[in-house]
Coordinates of C-alpha atoms in Angstrom, one line a residue:
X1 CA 66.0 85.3 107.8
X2 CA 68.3 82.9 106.6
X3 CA 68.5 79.6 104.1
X4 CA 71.8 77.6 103.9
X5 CA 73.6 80.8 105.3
X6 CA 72.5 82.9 103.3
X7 CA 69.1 85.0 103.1
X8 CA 66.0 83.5 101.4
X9 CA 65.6 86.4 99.1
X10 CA 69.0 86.6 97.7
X11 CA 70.3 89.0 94.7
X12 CA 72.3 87.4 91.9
X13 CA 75.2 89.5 91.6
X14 CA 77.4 86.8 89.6
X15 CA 80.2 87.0 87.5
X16 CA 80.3 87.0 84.0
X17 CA 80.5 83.3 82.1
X18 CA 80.9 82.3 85.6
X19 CA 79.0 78.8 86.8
X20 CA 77.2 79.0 90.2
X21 CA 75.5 76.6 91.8
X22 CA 73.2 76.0 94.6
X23 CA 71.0 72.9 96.3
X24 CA 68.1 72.2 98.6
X25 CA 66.0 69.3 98.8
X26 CA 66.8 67.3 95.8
X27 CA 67.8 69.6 93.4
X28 CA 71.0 71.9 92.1
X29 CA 70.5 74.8 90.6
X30 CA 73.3 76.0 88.1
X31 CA 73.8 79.4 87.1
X32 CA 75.2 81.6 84.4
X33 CA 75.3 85.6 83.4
X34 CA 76.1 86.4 80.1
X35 CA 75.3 89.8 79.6
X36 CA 71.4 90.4 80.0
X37 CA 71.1 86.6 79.3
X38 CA 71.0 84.2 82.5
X39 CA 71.9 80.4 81.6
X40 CA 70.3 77.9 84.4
X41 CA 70.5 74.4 84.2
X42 CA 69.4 71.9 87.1
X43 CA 70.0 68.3 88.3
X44 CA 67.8 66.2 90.5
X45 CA 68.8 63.1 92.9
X46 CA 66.8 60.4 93.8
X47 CA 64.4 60.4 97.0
X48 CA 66.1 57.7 98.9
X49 CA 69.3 60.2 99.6
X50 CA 69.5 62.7 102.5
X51 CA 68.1 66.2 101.4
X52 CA 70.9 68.3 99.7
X53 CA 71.7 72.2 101.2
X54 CA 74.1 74.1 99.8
X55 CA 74.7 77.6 99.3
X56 CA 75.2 79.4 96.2
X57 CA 79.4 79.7 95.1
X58 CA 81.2 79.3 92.3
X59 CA 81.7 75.9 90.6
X60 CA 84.4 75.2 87.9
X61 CA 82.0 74.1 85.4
X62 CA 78.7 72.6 84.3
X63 CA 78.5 69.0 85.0
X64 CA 79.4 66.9 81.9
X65 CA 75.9 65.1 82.7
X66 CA 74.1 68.3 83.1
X67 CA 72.5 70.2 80.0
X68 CA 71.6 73.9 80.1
X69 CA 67.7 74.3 80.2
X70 CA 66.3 77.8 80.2
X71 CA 68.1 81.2 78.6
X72 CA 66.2 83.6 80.2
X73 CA 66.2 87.6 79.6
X74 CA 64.8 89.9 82.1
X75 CA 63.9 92.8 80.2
X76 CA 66.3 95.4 80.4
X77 CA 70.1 94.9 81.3
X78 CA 69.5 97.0 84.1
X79 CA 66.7 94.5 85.5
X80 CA 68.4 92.4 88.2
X81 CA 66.9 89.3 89.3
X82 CA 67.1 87.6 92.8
X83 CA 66.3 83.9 94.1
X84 CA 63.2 83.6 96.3
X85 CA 61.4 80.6 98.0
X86 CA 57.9 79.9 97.5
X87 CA 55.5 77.6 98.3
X88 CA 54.0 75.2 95.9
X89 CA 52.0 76.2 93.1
X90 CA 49.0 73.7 93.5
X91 CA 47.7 72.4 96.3
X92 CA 48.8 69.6 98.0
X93 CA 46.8 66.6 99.0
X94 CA 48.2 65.0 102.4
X95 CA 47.6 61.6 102.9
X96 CA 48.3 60.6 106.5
X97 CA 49.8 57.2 107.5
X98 CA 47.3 56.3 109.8
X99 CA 43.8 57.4 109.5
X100 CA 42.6 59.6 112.2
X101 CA 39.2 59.6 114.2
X102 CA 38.1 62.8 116.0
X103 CA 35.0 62.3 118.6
X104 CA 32.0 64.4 118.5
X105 CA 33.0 68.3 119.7
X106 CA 36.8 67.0 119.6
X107 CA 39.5 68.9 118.5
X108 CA 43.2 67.9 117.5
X109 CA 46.0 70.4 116.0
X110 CA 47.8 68.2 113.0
X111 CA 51.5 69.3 111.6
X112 CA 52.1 68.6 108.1
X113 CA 55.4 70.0 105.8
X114 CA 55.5 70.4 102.2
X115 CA 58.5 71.4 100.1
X116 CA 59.4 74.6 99.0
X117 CA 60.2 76.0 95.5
X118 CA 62.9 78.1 94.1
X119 CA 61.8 81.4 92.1
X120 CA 63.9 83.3 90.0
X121 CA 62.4 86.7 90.1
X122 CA 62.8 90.4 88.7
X123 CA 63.7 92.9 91.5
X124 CA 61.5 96.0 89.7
X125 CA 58.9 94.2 88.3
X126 CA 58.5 91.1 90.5
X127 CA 57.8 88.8 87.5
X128 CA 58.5 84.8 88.1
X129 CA 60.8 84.1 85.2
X130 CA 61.3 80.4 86.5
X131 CA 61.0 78.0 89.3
X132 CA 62.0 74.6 90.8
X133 CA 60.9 72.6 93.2
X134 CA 63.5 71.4 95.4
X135 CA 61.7 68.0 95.4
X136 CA 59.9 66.7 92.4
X137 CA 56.0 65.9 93.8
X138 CA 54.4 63.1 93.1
X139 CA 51.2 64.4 90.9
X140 CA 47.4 63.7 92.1
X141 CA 43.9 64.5 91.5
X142 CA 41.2 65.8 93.7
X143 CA 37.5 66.2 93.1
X144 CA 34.6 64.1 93.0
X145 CA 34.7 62.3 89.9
X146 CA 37.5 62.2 86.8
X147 CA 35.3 65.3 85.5
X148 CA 35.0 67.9 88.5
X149 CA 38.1 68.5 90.3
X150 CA 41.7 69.2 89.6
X151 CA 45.3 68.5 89.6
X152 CA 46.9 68.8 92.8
X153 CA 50.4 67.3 94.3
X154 CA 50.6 64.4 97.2
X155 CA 52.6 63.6 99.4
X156 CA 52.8 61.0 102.6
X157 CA 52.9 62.3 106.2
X158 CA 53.1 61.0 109.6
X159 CA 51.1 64.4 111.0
X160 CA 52.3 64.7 114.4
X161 CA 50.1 66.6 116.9
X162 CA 53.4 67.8 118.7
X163 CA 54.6 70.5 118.3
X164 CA 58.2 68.9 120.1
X165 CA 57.7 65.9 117.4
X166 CA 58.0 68.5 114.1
X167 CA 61.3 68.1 112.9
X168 CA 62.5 70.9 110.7
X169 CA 64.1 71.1 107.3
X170 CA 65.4 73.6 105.0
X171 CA 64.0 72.2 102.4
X172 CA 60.3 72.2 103.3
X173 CA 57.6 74.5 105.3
X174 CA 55.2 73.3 108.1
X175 CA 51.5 74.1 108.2
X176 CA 49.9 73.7 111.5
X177 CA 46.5 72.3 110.7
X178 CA 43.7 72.9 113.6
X179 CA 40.7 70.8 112.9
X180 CA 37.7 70.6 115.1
X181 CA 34.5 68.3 114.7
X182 CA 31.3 70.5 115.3
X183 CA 29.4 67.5 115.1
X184 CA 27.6 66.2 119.0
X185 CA 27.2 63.0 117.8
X186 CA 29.4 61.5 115.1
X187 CA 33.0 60.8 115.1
X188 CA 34.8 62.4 112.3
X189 CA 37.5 60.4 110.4
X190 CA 40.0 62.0 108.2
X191 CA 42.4 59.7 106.2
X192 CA 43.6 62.8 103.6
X193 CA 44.2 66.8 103.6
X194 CA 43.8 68.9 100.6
X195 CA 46.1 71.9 101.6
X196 CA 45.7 75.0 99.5
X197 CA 49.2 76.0 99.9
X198 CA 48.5 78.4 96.7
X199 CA 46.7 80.4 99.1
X200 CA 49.2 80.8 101.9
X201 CA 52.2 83.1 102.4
X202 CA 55.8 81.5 103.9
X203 CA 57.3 82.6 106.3
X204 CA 60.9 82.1 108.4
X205 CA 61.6 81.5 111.5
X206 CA 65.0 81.7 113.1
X207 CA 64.0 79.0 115.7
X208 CA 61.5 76.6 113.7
X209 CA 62.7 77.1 110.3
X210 CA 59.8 77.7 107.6
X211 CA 56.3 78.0 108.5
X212 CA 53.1 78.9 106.8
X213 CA 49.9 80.7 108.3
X214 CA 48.0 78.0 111.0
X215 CA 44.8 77.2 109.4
X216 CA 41.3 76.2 111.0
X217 CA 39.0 73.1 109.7
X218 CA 35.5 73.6 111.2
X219 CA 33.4 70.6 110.1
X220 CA 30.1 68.9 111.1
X221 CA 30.9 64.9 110.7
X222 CA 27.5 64.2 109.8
X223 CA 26.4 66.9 107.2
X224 CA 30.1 67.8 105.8
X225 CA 29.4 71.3 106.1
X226 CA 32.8 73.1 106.7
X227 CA 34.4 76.0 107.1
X228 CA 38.0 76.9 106.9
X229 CA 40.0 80.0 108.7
X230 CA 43.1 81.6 108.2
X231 CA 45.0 82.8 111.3
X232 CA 47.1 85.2 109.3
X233 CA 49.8 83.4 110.9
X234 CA 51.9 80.6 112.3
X235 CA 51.8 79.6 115.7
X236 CA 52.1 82.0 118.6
X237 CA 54.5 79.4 120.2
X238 CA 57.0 79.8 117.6
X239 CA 58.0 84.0 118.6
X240 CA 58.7 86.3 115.6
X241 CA 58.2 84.9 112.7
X242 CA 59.0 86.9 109.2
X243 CA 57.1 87.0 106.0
X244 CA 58.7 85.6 103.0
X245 CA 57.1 85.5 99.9
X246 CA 53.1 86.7 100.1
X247 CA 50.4 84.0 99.2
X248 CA 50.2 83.1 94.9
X249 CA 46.7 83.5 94.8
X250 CA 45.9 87.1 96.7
X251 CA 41.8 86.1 96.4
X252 CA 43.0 83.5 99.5
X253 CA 40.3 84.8 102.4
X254 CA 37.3 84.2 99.8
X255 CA 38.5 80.9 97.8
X256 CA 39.4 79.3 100.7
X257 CA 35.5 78.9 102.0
X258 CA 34.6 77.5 98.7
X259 CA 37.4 76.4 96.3
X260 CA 37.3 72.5 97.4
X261 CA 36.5 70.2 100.0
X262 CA 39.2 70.7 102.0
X263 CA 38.6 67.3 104.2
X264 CA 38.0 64.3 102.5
X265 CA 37.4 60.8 104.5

């Protein structure tokens, strides 16, 4: 289970007053021990450049450009912390490029990626001390009115329904989508995705890169009633797959039946 050569949960076993740094996605993270204190600082380029991956070594010194953010103190001096990927914190609402019709009784399989985040967590007591997202998401509301509803993330996808046409990135996890229209009469168009990745786990796999558990849209085009599944896991196609980091929200099976509508169009 590996990210940029080295694992995806990783201890921090630096060297005192020595600068680290790592990158995925569009951000570098930059790190510091002093003592029980840990000094991180982080940079960000801009979307149009190719996705950064780097793994964590020793740099020379901060950036002139960069600024430390965060001091952050664990606890004890005995509490280590360690670097974990996670997915986002919010969910994430997918707008396809081209909207998609699915006839009555049809069925299509849809593969969408999100980016990860970076955790920096306590071994002992598994406490989130601070995170990044290795791309900065664009911010977006979902709900039916200004009133009911709530913040979410969005992104752009082209949503293959190949499997072949996926392409993988370190920087980002795939969530197979299976949606089937229950409706015998009415075609069901879908032009956006609310994806509760707050909900889901992340897993690795050495083939496919990061996945997260396949999930199953059952709705009826003409009364909207839905009902959404959890496989537990990603695709069967992929082999072995290993758990990452465990879903943020463990009340995932119940929420997901009624938390939103997770089709809109």
């Amino acid at each position: 289970m590996y990210i940029i050569d080295q694992p995806a949960q990783q201890e921090l076993n630096l060297e005192e007053k020595q600068w680290y740094s790592m990158a995925l996605g569009d951000l570098t993270l930059f790190l510091q021990q002093n003592g029980n204190e840990l000094l991180t600082a982080v940079n960000y380029q801009s979307r149009d450049k190719p996705a950064l991956r780097e793994a964590l070594r020793k740099i020379d010194d901060l950036p002139q450009e960069v600024k430390v953010g965060e001091r952050l103190y664990s606890g004890p001096e005995e509490e280590s912390v360690y670097i974990e990927l996670q997915l986002a914190d919010k969910p994430y609402q997918v707008n396809a490029d081209t909207p998609i019709k699915l006839g009555p009784k049809g069925r299509v399989v849809l593969y969408v990626s999100t980016s990860l985040w970076v955790q920096l967590k306590t071994i002992d007591t598994q406490k989130v001390m601070t995170e990044y997202p290795a791309v900065i998401p664009r911010m977006s509301w979902v709900g039916s009115s200004s009133i009911e509803g709530a913040l979410c993330y969005s992104t752009k996808t082209a949503a293959p329904s190949e499997l072949s046409q996926v392409s993988r990135k370190e920087h980002r996890a795939i969530t197979a989508l299976e949606i089937v229209n229950d409706s015998s009469h009415s075609p069901l168009t879908i032009q956006r995705l609310s994806l509760p990745l707050n909900m889901l786990s992340l897993f690795y796999s050495e083939s496919a890169g990061f996945w997260t558990e396949s999930i199953r849209f059952r709705m009826d085009a003409e009364t909207g009633e839905t009902v959404i599944v959890t496989s537990q896991k990603p695709p069967d196609e992929l082999g072995g797959c290993e758990k990452i980091s465990t879903a943020r929200d463990s009340k995932q099976s119940s929420r997901l039946r009624t938390a939103m509508k997770l089709i809109m169009g």
